[in-house]
Amino acid sequence: MANHPFFTTERIRKIILTLISLTLSGFLIGLGENFLADLDNWYTPPLREAYDNSQELGKKKKETDALEKEKTAFTSRAESIGKALDAANRTYASEKQSFENWLQTRQTIGSPTEDTMVLQKAKELDRYRLIVADWQTKLDEIRDSAEAVEKKQSAITLQVEDINIEDEKHYEQALQEYGLKIFLVRLIVVLPLLGIGIVAVLKLR
């Protein structure tokens, strides 16, 4: 049996080719890793605040601030009217009690001018009652106005929520596009490396 030398030309060629392939693959893999590591610095991810509808949100904030001032004024006015109403109620209650006591006294004394004086006292008491009713009407009007302001505030709050939802959709879309861009760039880098690896494996077979 003839002895074949271990280091034949074909075997040496395969060894050299293998070493070159492995070295080149290692170099490209390292280069690719560095490239992929620096990739995030090449593209700036979208920022959430960049997709805020600042103009519309600013307009809604001004409307909200104006309504808040209006509501504060109504609240202050309602407190003042409420105090006046309480005072008018106390006065009316006191005058009514005095009128009832006076009637009892007149019934006991039996004054001949009782009817005329009773009418005068009743008229005066009715004047106090009208004062109470007037303050109550004013208070109801103020409360209705304040309630209308609160409804406007609630409507603006819903509008702001809708604006934020729309802004969030735009941001999510931009984020998806950014992720797709990064994925494609990584794929462009990885595919050649994968091809080299496949070629190297085929050469080793």
Short mmCIF file of C-alpha atoms in Angstrom, two decimals:
data_model
loop_
_atom_site.label_atom_id
_atom_site.label_comp_id
_atom_site.label_asym_id
_atom_site.label_seq_id
_atom_site.Cartn_x
_atom_site.Cartn_y
_atom_site.Cartn_z
CA MET A 1 0.00 0.00 0.00
CA ALA A 2 1.35 3.37 -1.04
CA ASN A 3 1.70 6.02 1.60
CA HIS A 4 -0.04 9.30 0.82
CA PRO A 5 1.49 12.40 2.33
CA PHE A 6 -0.70 14.15 4.94
CA PHE A 7 -0.09 17.66 3.62
CA THR A 8 -1.21 17.35 0.06
CA THR A 9 -1.75 20.39 -2.11
CA GLU A 10 -5.50 19.95 -2.00
CA ARG A 11 -5.56 19.58 1.78
CA ILE A 12 -3.31 22.60 2.27
CA ARG A 13 -5.57 24.61 -0.04
CA LYS A 14 -8.64 23.63 2.00
CA ILE A 15 -6.92 24.50 5.27
CA ILE A 16 -5.86 27.90 3.97
CA LEU A 17 -9.30 28.54 2.54
CA THR A 18 -10.88 27.54 5.84
CA LEU A 19 -8.59 29.83 7.83
CA ILE A 20 -9.27 32.71 5.45
CA SER A 21 -13.02 32.11 5.62
CA LEU A 22 -13.02 31.90 9.42
CA THR A 23 -10.83 34.97 9.76
CA LEU A 24 -12.93 36.95 7.32
CA SER A 25 -16.14 35.77 8.95
CA GLY A 26 -14.85 36.72 12.40
CA PHE A 27 -13.77 40.11 11.14
CA LEU A 28 -17.09 40.79 9.46
CA ILE A 29 -19.05 39.55 12.46
CA GLY A 30 -17.08 41.85 14.75
CA LEU A 31 -17.53 44.70 12.34
CA GLY A 32 -21.23 43.96 12.10
CA GLU A 33 -21.61 43.88 15.88
CA ASN A 34 -19.94 47.27 16.17
CA PHE A 35 -22.11 48.59 13.39
CA LEU A 36 -25.29 47.30 15.02
CA ALA A 37 -24.21 48.68 18.38
CA ASP A 38 -23.75 52.13 16.85
CA LEU A 39 -26.93 51.90 14.82
CA ASP A 40 -29.11 53.37 17.55
CA ASN A 41 -26.94 56.48 17.50
CA TRP A 42 -27.52 56.92 13.79
CA TYR A 43 -31.27 57.25 14.06
CA THR A 44 -33.06 59.24 16.75
CA PRO A 45 -36.19 57.51 18.06
CA PRO A 46 -39.38 59.58 17.91
CA LEU A 47 -40.16 61.63 21.03
CA ARG A 48 -43.69 61.63 22.42
CA GLU A 49 -43.83 65.40 22.95
CA ALA A 50 -42.96 65.98 19.30
CA TYR A 51 -46.38 64.61 18.36
CA ASP A 52 -48.39 66.77 20.76
CA ASN A 53 -50.89 69.05 19.05
CA SER A 54 -49.48 71.98 20.99
CA GLN A 55 -51.48 74.62 19.18
CA GLU A 56 -54.84 72.97 19.81
CA LEU A 57 -53.93 71.94 23.36
CA GLY A 58 -52.80 75.50 24.09
CA LYS A 59 -56.11 76.82 22.80
CA LYS A 60 -58.04 74.42 25.02
CA LYS A 61 -55.92 75.39 28.03
CA LYS A 62 -56.76 79.06 27.51
CA GLU A 63 -60.44 78.18 27.31
CA THR A 64 -60.15 76.09 30.48
CA ASP A 65 -58.35 78.88 32.35
CA ALA A 66 -60.98 81.41 31.30
CA LEU A 67 -63.79 79.11 32.42
CA GLU A 68 -62.02 78.45 35.72
CA LYS A 69 -61.83 82.20 36.41
CA GLU A 70 -65.49 82.53 35.50
CA LYS A 71 -66.39 79.65 37.79
CA THR A 72 -64.38 81.16 40.65
CA ALA A 73 -66.22 84.46 40.21
CA PHE A 74 -69.58 82.66 40.27
CA THR A 75 -68.57 80.73 43.38
CA SER A 76 -67.54 83.91 45.18
CA ARG A 77 -70.76 85.63 44.12
CA ALA A 78 -72.82 82.64 45.26
CA GLU A 79 -71.18 82.75 48.69
CA SER A 80 -72.03 86.44 49.06
CA ILE A 81 -75.61 85.94 47.93
CA GLY A 82 -75.90 82.90 50.19
CA LYS A 83 -74.93 85.00 53.20
CA ALA A 84 -77.42 87.70 52.21
CA LEU A 85 -80.11 85.04 51.79
CA ASP A 86 -79.38 83.61 55.24
CA ALA A 87 -79.64 87.09 56.76
CA ALA A 88 -82.91 87.76 54.91
CA ASN A 89 -84.31 84.42 56.11
CA ARG A 90 -83.40 85.24 59.70
CA THR A 91 -85.00 88.67 59.41
CA TYR A 92 -88.13 87.22 57.86
CA ALA A 93 -88.38 84.52 60.55
CA SER A 94 -87.93 87.14 63.27
CA GLU A 95 -90.53 89.47 61.76
CA LYS A 96 -92.95 86.60 61.27
CA GLN A 97 -92.57 85.57 64.89
CA SER A 98 -93.13 89.18 65.98
CA PHE A 99 -96.21 89.40 63.77
CA GLU A 100 -97.67 86.20 65.23
CA ASN A 101 -97.00 87.42 68.77
CA TRP A 102 -98.57 90.78 67.91
CA LEU A 103 -101.67 89.03 66.55
CA GLN A 104 -102.10 87.12 69.77
CA THR A 105 -101.81 90.38 71.72
CA ARG A 106 -104.36 92.12 69.49
CA GLN A 107 -106.79 89.25 69.90
CA THR A 108 -106.51 89.60 73.63
CA ILE A 109 -106.87 93.39 73.72
CA GLY A 110 -109.45 93.54 70.97
CA SER A 111 -108.36 96.87 69.51
CA PRO A 112 -110.98 98.56 67.21
CA THR A 113 -108.23 99.38 64.67
CA GLU A 114 -107.10 95.75 64.59
CA ASP A 115 -108.00 95.07 60.95
CA THR A 116 -106.09 98.07 59.57
CA MET A 117 -102.99 97.38 61.63
CA VAL A 118 -103.11 93.68 60.79
CA LEU A 119 -103.11 94.53 57.10
CA GLN A 120 -100.18 96.91 57.58
CA LYS A 121 -98.18 94.33 59.52
CA ALA A 122 -99.01 91.63 56.98
CA LYS A 123 -97.91 93.91 54.15
CA GLU A 124 -94.62 94.63 55.92
CA LEU A 125 -94.07 90.91 56.55
CA ASP A 126 -94.78 90.19 52.88
CA ARG A 127 -92.09 92.70 51.93
CA TYR A 128 -89.54 90.68 53.92
CA ARG A 129 -90.77 87.52 52.22
CA LEU A 130 -90.24 89.09 48.80
CA ILE A 131 -86.70 90.05 49.79
CA VAL A 132 -86.00 86.41 50.66
CA ALA A 133 -87.50 85.26 47.37
CA ASP A 134 -85.43 87.79 45.42
CA TRP A 135 -82.17 86.63 47.01
CA GLN A 136 -83.14 83.00 46.41
CA THR A 137 -83.79 83.75 42.72
CA LYS A 138 -80.39 85.42 42.38
CA LEU A 139 -78.70 82.47 44.07
CA ASP A 140 -80.45 80.00 41.76
CA GLU A 141 -79.35 82.00 38.71
CA ILE A 142 -75.73 82.06 39.89
CA ARG A 143 -75.79 78.33 40.54
CA ASP A 144 -77.26 77.67 37.08
CA SER A 145 -74.50 79.79 35.52
CA ALA A 146 -71.83 77.92 37.49
CA GLU A 147 -73.33 74.60 36.40
CA ALA A 148 -73.23 75.73 32.75
CA VAL A 149 -69.54 76.57 33.15
CA GLU A 150 -68.86 73.12 34.63
CA LYS A 151 -70.55 71.50 31.63
CA LYS A 152 -68.33 73.51 29.29
CA GLN A 153 -65.28 72.41 31.29
CA SER A 154 -66.34 68.78 31.03
CA ALA A 155 -66.79 69.14 27.26
CA ILE A 156 -63.31 70.65 26.89
CA THR A 157 -61.84 67.85 29.01
CA LEU A 158 -63.32 65.29 26.60
CA GLN A 159 -61.97 67.26 23.63
CA VAL A 160 -58.49 67.28 25.16
CA GLU A 161 -58.70 63.52 25.71
CA ASP A 162 -59.63 63.03 22.04
CA ILE A 163 -56.68 65.20 20.97
CA ASN A 164 -54.30 63.20 23.17
CA ILE A 165 -55.64 59.92 21.79
CA GLU A 166 -55.06 61.14 18.23
CA ASP A 167 -51.55 62.35 19.13
CA GLU A 168 -50.80 58.97 20.69
CA LYS A 169 -51.85 57.22 17.48
CA HIS A 170 -49.46 59.37 15.44
CA TYR A 171 -46.66 58.68 17.91
CA GLU A 172 -47.28 54.93 17.85
CA GLN A 173 -47.23 54.99 14.05
CA ALA A 174 -43.92 56.89 14.05
CA LEU A 175 -42.53 54.42 16.59
CA GLN A 176 -43.50 51.48 14.38
CA GLU A 177 -41.89 53.12 11.35
CA TYR A 178 -38.73 53.73 13.37
CA GLY A 179 -38.64 50.11 14.50
CA LEU A 180 -39.15 48.91 10.93
CA LYS A 181 -36.32 51.13 9.69
CA ILE A 182 -33.93 49.79 12.34
CA PHE A 183 -34.98 46.22 11.52
CA LEU A 184 -34.34 46.68 7.79
CA VAL A 185 -30.92 48.22 8.37
CA ARG A 186 -29.97 45.37 10.71
CA LEU A 187 -31.21 42.90 8.12
CA ILE A 188 -29.09 44.53 5.42
CA VAL A 189 -26.05 44.13 7.65
CA VAL A 190 -26.80 40.59 8.80
CA LEU A 191 -27.68 39.07 5.41
CA PRO A 192 -24.15 39.42 3.92
CA LEU A 193 -22.67 37.95 7.09
CA LEU A 194 -25.11 35.09 6.90
CA GLY A 195 -24.20 34.55 3.25
CA ILE A 196 -20.50 34.47 4.07
CA GLY A 197 -21.17 31.97 6.83
CA ILE A 198 -23.10 29.73 4.47
CA VAL A 199 -20.34 29.90 1.85
CA ALA A 200 -17.74 29.07 4.50
CA VAL A 201 -19.73 26.04 5.63
CA LEU A 202 -20.12 24.84 2.07
CA LYS A 203 -16.40 25.21 1.46
CA LEU A 204 -15.65 23.12 4.52
CA ARG A 205 -17.82 20.24 3.35
#
